Every structure is written in C-alpha cells, then in structure tokens.
Amino acid sequence: MQEEEGQSQIVKLRVNASGRRVIGFVDLAEAYDRVSDLLSSAAPFLLVSPEGGSGADSGGDAVAIQKDAVSYVEALEEGRSSALSSPPAGAFQVVQLELAVPRAVLRANIFVPEGRTLADVLNDERRFVSLRNVAVQDSVETYQYLAVGKRQIVVVEARSHEPLAQAGP
C-alpha cells in the first residue's frame, strides 16, 4: 500500500525475530527508498503495527522489535522503487548462509558491487544483507527477496566463483 508522493509509505512485512514471526506494517519514511534502508538505519528498534492496522497510526498495538534480534525480514508489499535510475554495476554471487536463530541454512544470491568483494559487503556498516532468490535448505520455503540480520549469520560460504547474473550497464 502506497501513500502520496513526498510522504511516508506503509509497507507490509513478515519479520522473524528470535524465532517469533510477526506480520504487520511499518512506516517507511520519505528518507528511505527501500525496507533495507530502514533496517540499516541507526534506530535500534523496528516498529511493526499489527496486520490490519494502519502503520504507525495504530496506536498502542504496535510491537517494537530490536533490530539486532531480527533474523530476517520479507517485504510482502513494497510499492516505492529505488531512486536509482539504473542499478549499480556488479554481479550476484551464489552463497550459502547458516543462521543462528532460527537454525537454518539458506542458499541465495547476494549482490557484490563492482570493485568490492563478498567480504566487503558482509563487513560494511549495514545491519542487514539483502538476498535474492533465497531457498531454505530441507524446506519448501523460498523467498524472492529477503533481508537477513548480520548478527544472526554464523557462516557464509561462497558457492560459486562465477557470478550468477550481471547487473548494471
């Protein structure tokens, strides 16, 4: 669900924090283009209003979730597109990640910008890493896009030294 241009946007999410799944809405302020921007912001808590609520305006029913406890976030509805006119140059790398909570192994694609390494992406200042085409091992769960909390990642293995797909010009 999208608000007027120049205002905040209400986005529906599924959040997994310490094994608890919460489905609800967050207020994506005008300063953020994507949910991953909000997740990597300096604010330590993510305010999620209950499903059927109207974002931050739903009053006392909202749940404040410590971002460092979040294993992953799936945007169920996200209408605003990035302000970038074209994607940055780089390539997708196939990786396998082991999560602490919930105990899971993910196989996914992670974007590595041109001139940077997988280690650079994992060690940058962002709290979350964005994954694409995610499959959960020993499960039927798949996600097109998933933001995973870096504090929940135990091990990352590069599964291919060849880029899966090219992005950018």
PDB file of C-alpha atoms in Angstrom:
ATOM      1  CA  MET A   1       0.000   0.000   0.000  1.00  0.00           C
ATOM      2  CA  GLN A   2       1.456   3.353  -1.034  1.00  0.00           C
ATOM      3  CA  GLU A   3       0.890   6.897   0.229  1.00  0.00           C
ATOM      4  CA  GLU A   4       1.055  10.181  -1.687  1.00  0.00           C
ATOM      5  CA  GLU A   5       4.415  11.066  -3.233  1.00  0.00           C
ATOM      6  CA  GLY A   6       6.603  13.051  -0.845  1.00  0.00           C
ATOM      7  CA  GLN A   7       5.100  11.345   2.213  1.00  0.00           C
ATOM      8  CA  SER A   8       5.830   8.171   4.089  1.00  0.00           C
ATOM      9  CA  GLN A   9       4.672   4.816   2.793  1.00  0.00           C
ATOM     10  CA  ILE A  10       3.127   1.943   4.755  1.00  0.00           C
ATOM     11  CA  VAL A  11       4.766  -1.405   3.890  1.00  0.00           C
ATOM     12  CA  LYS A  12       3.597  -4.891   4.872  1.00  0.00           C
ATOM     13  CA  LEU A  13       6.347  -7.168   6.262  1.00  0.00           C
ATOM     14  CA  ARG A  14       6.943 -10.595   7.727  1.00  0.00           C
ATOM     15  CA  VAL A  15       9.618 -10.364  10.441  1.00  0.00           C
ATOM     16  CA  ASN A  16      11.353 -13.304  12.130  1.00  0.00           C
ATOM     17  CA  ALA A  17      12.933 -12.232  15.417  1.00  0.00           C
ATOM     18  CA  SER A  18      14.285 -14.785  17.889  1.00  0.00           C
ATOM     19  CA  GLY A  19      12.125 -17.486  16.298  1.00  0.00           C
ATOM     20  CA  ARG A  20       8.928 -15.418  16.548  1.00  0.00           C
ATOM     21  CA  ARG A  21       7.191 -14.440  13.308  1.00  0.00           C
ATOM     22  CA  VAL A  22       5.375 -11.130  13.174  1.00  0.00           C
ATOM     23  CA  ILE A  23       3.329  -9.964  10.197  1.00  0.00           C
ATOM     24  CA  GLY A  24       2.479  -6.304  10.185  1.00  0.00           C
ATOM     25  CA  PHE A  25       3.122  -2.873   8.783  1.00  0.00           C
ATOM     26  CA  VAL A  26       5.995  -0.390   9.064  1.00  0.00           C
ATOM     27  CA  ASP A  27       6.070   3.278   8.209  1.00  0.00           C
ATOM     28  CA  LEU A  28       8.695   3.760   5.509  1.00  0.00           C
ATOM     29  CA  ALA A  29       9.588   7.427   5.892  1.00  0.00           C
ATOM     30  CA  GLU A  30      10.267   9.589   2.842  1.00  0.00           C
ATOM     31  CA  ALA A  31      14.008   9.424   3.627  1.00  0.00           C
ATOM     32  CA  TYR A  32      14.070   5.687   2.785  1.00  0.00           C
ATOM     33  CA  ASP A  33      13.662   4.211  -0.693  1.00  0.00           C
ATOM     34  CA  ARG A  34      13.503   0.582   0.430  1.00  0.00           C
ATOM     35  CA  VAL A  35      12.834  -1.506   3.508  1.00  0.00           C
ATOM     36  CA  SER A  36      16.542  -2.426   3.621  1.00  0.00           C
ATOM     37  CA  ASP A  37      17.351   1.289   4.072  1.00  0.00           C
ATOM     38  CA  LEU A  38      15.057   1.408   7.125  1.00  0.00           C
ATOM     39  CA  LEU A  39      16.540  -1.798   8.538  1.00  0.00           C
ATOM     40  CA  SER A  40      20.093  -0.469   8.232  1.00  0.00           C
ATOM     41  CA  SER A  41      19.266   2.904   9.803  1.00  0.00           C
ATOM     42  CA  ALA A  42      20.751   3.909  13.176  1.00  0.00           C
ATOM     43  CA  ALA A  43      17.464   3.426  15.079  1.00  0.00           C
ATOM     44  CA  PRO A  44      17.818   0.271  17.227  1.00  0.00           C
ATOM     45  CA  PHE A  45      14.136  -0.746  17.057  1.00  0.00           C
ATOM     46  CA  LEU A  46      11.748  -1.556  14.218  1.00  0.00           C
ATOM     47  CA  LEU A  47       8.150  -0.514  14.990  1.00  0.00           C
ATOM     48  CA  VAL A  48       5.683  -3.015  13.479  1.00  0.00           C
ATOM     49  CA  SER A  49       1.940  -2.385  13.652  1.00  0.00           C
ATOM     50  CA  PRO A  50      -0.387  -5.395  13.668  1.00  0.00           C
ATOM     51  CA  GLU A  51      -1.792  -6.889  10.487  1.00  0.00           C
ATOM     52  CA  GLY A  52      -4.900  -4.973   9.530  1.00  0.00           C
ATOM     53  CA  GLY A  53      -3.556  -1.875  11.297  1.00  0.00           C
ATOM     54  CA  SER A  54      -2.647   1.328   9.562  1.00  0.00           C
ATOM     55  CA  GLY A  55       1.059   1.606  10.249  1.00  0.00           C
ATOM     56  CA  ALA A  56       2.393   3.835  12.999  1.00  0.00           C
ATOM     57  CA  ASP A  57      -1.054   5.424  13.436  1.00  0.00           C
ATOM     58  CA  SER A  58      -2.465   2.257  15.012  1.00  0.00           C
ATOM     59  CA  GLY A  59      -1.503   3.458  18.473  1.00  0.00           C
ATOM     60  CA  GLY A  60      -0.507   1.150  21.315  1.00  0.00           C
ATOM     61  CA  ASP A  61      -0.929  -2.119  19.396  1.00  0.00           C
ATOM     62  CA  ALA A  62       2.443  -1.815  17.663  1.00  0.00           C
ATOM     63  CA  VAL A  63       5.375  -4.089  18.533  1.00  0.00           C
ATOM     64  CA  ALA A  64       8.889  -2.653  18.865  1.00  0.00           C
ATOM     65  CA  ILE A  65      11.451  -5.243  17.726  1.00  0.00           C
ATOM     66  CA  GLN A  66      15.178  -4.900  18.461  1.00  0.00           C
ATOM     67  CA  LYS A  67      16.815  -4.936  15.023  1.00  0.00           C
ATOM     68  CA  ASP A  68      19.787  -6.945  16.307  1.00  0.00           C
ATOM     69  CA  ALA A  69      17.372  -9.779  17.244  1.00  0.00           C
ATOM     70  CA  VAL A  70      15.882  -9.917  13.735  1.00  0.00           C
ATOM     71  CA  SER A  71      16.910 -12.970  11.722  1.00  0.00           C
ATOM     72  CA  TYR A  72      15.198 -11.944   8.511  1.00  0.00           C
ATOM     73  CA  VAL A  73      12.561  -9.672   7.013  1.00  0.00           C
ATOM     74  CA  GLU A  74      10.448 -10.280   3.924  1.00  0.00           C
ATOM     75  CA  ALA A  75       8.681  -7.314   2.345  1.00  0.00           C
ATOM     76  CA  LEU A  76       5.222  -8.633   1.446  1.00  0.00           C
ATOM     77  CA  GLU A  77       4.219  -5.364  -0.229  1.00  0.00           C
ATOM     78  CA  GLU A  78       6.655  -2.663  -1.271  1.00  0.00           C
ATOM     79  CA  GLY A  79       5.481  -0.126  -3.798  1.00  0.00           C
ATOM     80  CA  ARG A  80       8.189   2.536  -3.876  1.00  0.00           C
ATOM     81  CA  SER A  81      11.070   1.867  -6.231  1.00  0.00           C
ATOM     82  CA  SER A  82      14.614   2.988  -5.641  1.00  0.00           C
ATOM     83  CA  ALA A  83      15.604   6.493  -6.693  1.00  0.00           C
ATOM     84  CA  LEU A  84      18.439   4.999  -8.747  1.00  0.00           C
ATOM     85  CA  SER A  85      17.853   5.418 -12.473  1.00  0.00           C
ATOM     86  CA  SER A  86      19.858   2.284 -13.220  1.00  0.00           C
ATOM     87  CA  PRO A  87      21.239  -0.447 -10.970  1.00  0.00           C
ATOM     88  CA  PRO A  88      24.864  -0.157  -9.875  1.00  0.00           C
ATOM     89  CA  ALA A  89      27.468  -2.203 -11.731  1.00  0.00           C
ATOM     90  CA  GLY A  90      28.422  -5.514 -10.151  1.00  0.00           C
ATOM     91  CA  ALA A  91      27.420  -9.160 -10.036  1.00  0.00           C
ATOM     92  CA  PHE A  92      25.378 -11.586  -7.977  1.00  0.00           C
ATOM     93  CA  GLN A  93      27.341 -14.213  -6.042  1.00  0.00           C
ATOM     94  CA  VAL A  94      25.824 -17.563  -5.002  1.00  0.00           C
ATOM     95  CA  VAL A  95      26.241 -18.051  -1.248  1.00  0.00           C
ATOM     96  CA  GLN A  96      25.149 -20.432   1.475  1.00  0.00           C
ATOM     97  CA  LEU A  97      24.431 -18.872   4.868  1.00  0.00           C
ATOM     98  CA  GLU A  98      23.949 -20.595   8.204  1.00  0.00           C
ATOM     99  CA  LEU A  99      21.695 -18.685  10.614  1.00  0.00           C
ATOM    100  CA  ALA A 100      21.800 -18.951  14.405  1.00  0.00           C
ATOM    101  CA  VAL A 101      18.126 -18.171  15.148  1.00  0.00           C
ATOM    102  CA  PRO A 102      16.148 -19.770  13.700  1.00  0.00           C
ATOM    103  CA  ARG A 103      18.636 -22.531  12.991  1.00  0.00           C
ATOM    104  CA  ALA A 104      18.557 -22.618   9.191  1.00  0.00           C
ATOM    105  CA  VAL A 105      20.729 -22.866   6.118  1.00  0.00           C
ATOM    106  CA  LEU A 106      19.930 -20.554   3.213  1.00  0.00           C
ATOM    107  CA  ARG A 107      21.149 -20.701  -0.390  1.00  0.00           C
ATOM    108  CA  ALA A 108      20.822 -17.353  -2.112  1.00  0.00           C
ATOM    109  CA  ASN A 109      22.292 -14.693  -4.372  1.00  0.00           C
ATOM    110  CA  ILE A 110      23.990 -11.664  -2.858  1.00  0.00           C
ATOM    111  CA  PHE A 111      24.882  -8.566  -4.875  1.00  0.00           C
ATOM    112  CA  VAL A 112      28.554  -7.598  -4.833  1.00  0.00           C
ATOM    113  CA  PRO A 113      29.158  -4.133  -6.331  1.00  0.00           C
ATOM    114  CA  GLU A 114      31.945  -3.717  -8.871  1.00  0.00           C
ATOM    115  CA  GLY A 115      35.291  -3.131  -7.170  1.00  0.00           C
ATOM    116  CA  ARG A 116      34.182  -4.758  -3.905  1.00  0.00           C
ATOM    117  CA  THR A 117      34.426  -8.293  -2.541  1.00  0.00           C
ATOM    118  CA  LEU A 118      31.949 -10.517  -0.722  1.00  0.00           C
ATOM    119  CA  ALA A 119      33.908  -9.797   2.481  1.00  0.00           C
ATOM    120  CA  ASP A 120      33.462  -6.044   1.886  1.00  0.00           C
ATOM    121  CA  VAL A 121      29.681  -6.487   1.609  1.00  0.00           C
ATOM    122  CA  LEU A 122      29.488  -8.648   4.736  1.00  0.00           C
ATOM    123  CA  ASN A 123      31.688  -6.283   6.770  1.00  0.00           C
ATOM    124  CA  ASP A 124      30.175  -2.940   5.748  1.00  0.00           C
ATOM    125  CA  GLU A 125      28.228  -0.776   8.213  1.00  0.00           C
ATOM    126  CA  ARG A 126      24.761  -2.062   7.264  1.00  0.00           C
ATOM    127  CA  ARG A 127      22.966  -4.246   9.846  1.00  0.00           C
ATOM    128  CA  PHE A 128      21.274  -6.377   7.183  1.00  0.00           C
ATOM    129  CA  VAL A 129      22.349  -8.046   3.992  1.00  0.00           C
ATOM    130  CA  SER A 130      19.896  -8.219   1.093  1.00  0.00           C
ATOM    131  CA  LEU A 131      19.478 -11.598  -0.572  1.00  0.00           C
ATOM    132  CA  ARG A 132      17.714 -12.618  -3.751  1.00  0.00           C
ATOM    133  CA  ASN A 133      16.243 -15.978  -4.852  1.00  0.00           C
ATOM    134  CA  VAL A 134      16.500 -17.491  -1.371  1.00  0.00           C
ATOM    135  CA  ALA A 135      15.871 -21.177  -0.690  1.00  0.00           C
ATOM    136  CA  VAL A 136      15.784 -22.653   2.821  1.00  0.00           C
ATOM    137  CA  GLN A 137      17.612 -25.990   2.984  1.00  0.00           C
ATOM    138  CA  ASP A 138      15.441 -29.022   3.914  1.00  0.00           C
ATOM    139  CA  SER A 139      12.312 -26.914   3.426  1.00  0.00           C
ATOM    140  CA  VAL A 140       9.914 -25.820   0.719  1.00  0.00           C
ATOM    141  CA  GLU A 141      10.303 -22.182   1.826  1.00  0.00           C
ATOM    142  CA  THR A 142      11.576 -19.823  -0.860  1.00  0.00           C
ATOM    143  CA  TYR A 143      11.735 -16.044  -0.998  1.00  0.00           C
ATOM    144  CA  GLN A 144      12.303 -13.728  -3.935  1.00  0.00           C
ATOM    145  CA  TYR A 145      13.946 -11.094  -1.708  1.00  0.00           C
ATOM    146  CA  LEU A 146      14.980 -11.379   1.933  1.00  0.00           C
ATOM    147  CA  ALA A 147      16.870  -9.060   4.285  1.00  0.00           C
ATOM    148  CA  VAL A 148      18.918 -11.073   6.802  1.00  0.00           C
ATOM    149  CA  GLY A 149      20.263  -9.620  10.055  1.00  0.00           C
ATOM    150  CA  LYS A 150      24.059  -9.853  10.046  1.00  0.00           C
ATOM    151  CA  ARG A 151      24.111 -10.680  13.773  1.00  0.00           C
ATOM    152  CA  GLN A 152      22.174 -13.876  13.029  1.00  0.00           C
ATOM    153  CA  ILE A 153      24.633 -15.104  10.387  1.00  0.00           C
ATOM    154  CA  VAL A 154      27.066 -17.721  11.686  1.00  0.00           C
ATOM    155  CA  VAL A 155      28.805 -18.810   8.459  1.00  0.00           C
ATOM    156  CA  VAL A 156      28.774 -17.632   4.843  1.00  0.00           C
ATOM    157  CA  GLU A 157      30.215 -19.823   2.094  1.00  0.00           C
ATOM    158  CA  ALA A 158      30.742 -18.644  -1.452  1.00  0.00           C
ATOM    159  CA  ARG A 159      29.231 -21.456  -3.507  1.00  0.00           C
ATOM    160  CA  SER A 160      30.473 -20.294  -6.894  1.00  0.00           C
ATOM    161  CA  HIS A 161      33.278 -18.077  -8.005  1.00  0.00           C
ATOM    162  CA  GLU A 162      31.379 -17.317 -11.168  1.00  0.00           C
ATOM    163  CA  PRO A 163      28.768 -14.538 -10.990  1.00  0.00           C
ATOM    164  CA  LEU A 164      25.209 -15.843 -11.295  1.00  0.00           C
ATOM    165  CA  ALA A 165      23.851 -12.752 -13.036  1.00  0.00           C
ATOM    166  CA  GLN A 166      25.214  -9.400 -14.077  1.00  0.00           C
ATOM    167  CA  ALA A 167      23.601  -6.131 -13.034  1.00  0.00           C
ATOM    168  CA  GLY A 168      24.139  -2.632 -14.243  1.00  0.00           C
ATOM    169  CA  PRO A 169      25.156  -1.247 -17.604  1.00  0.00           C
TER     170      PRO A 169
END
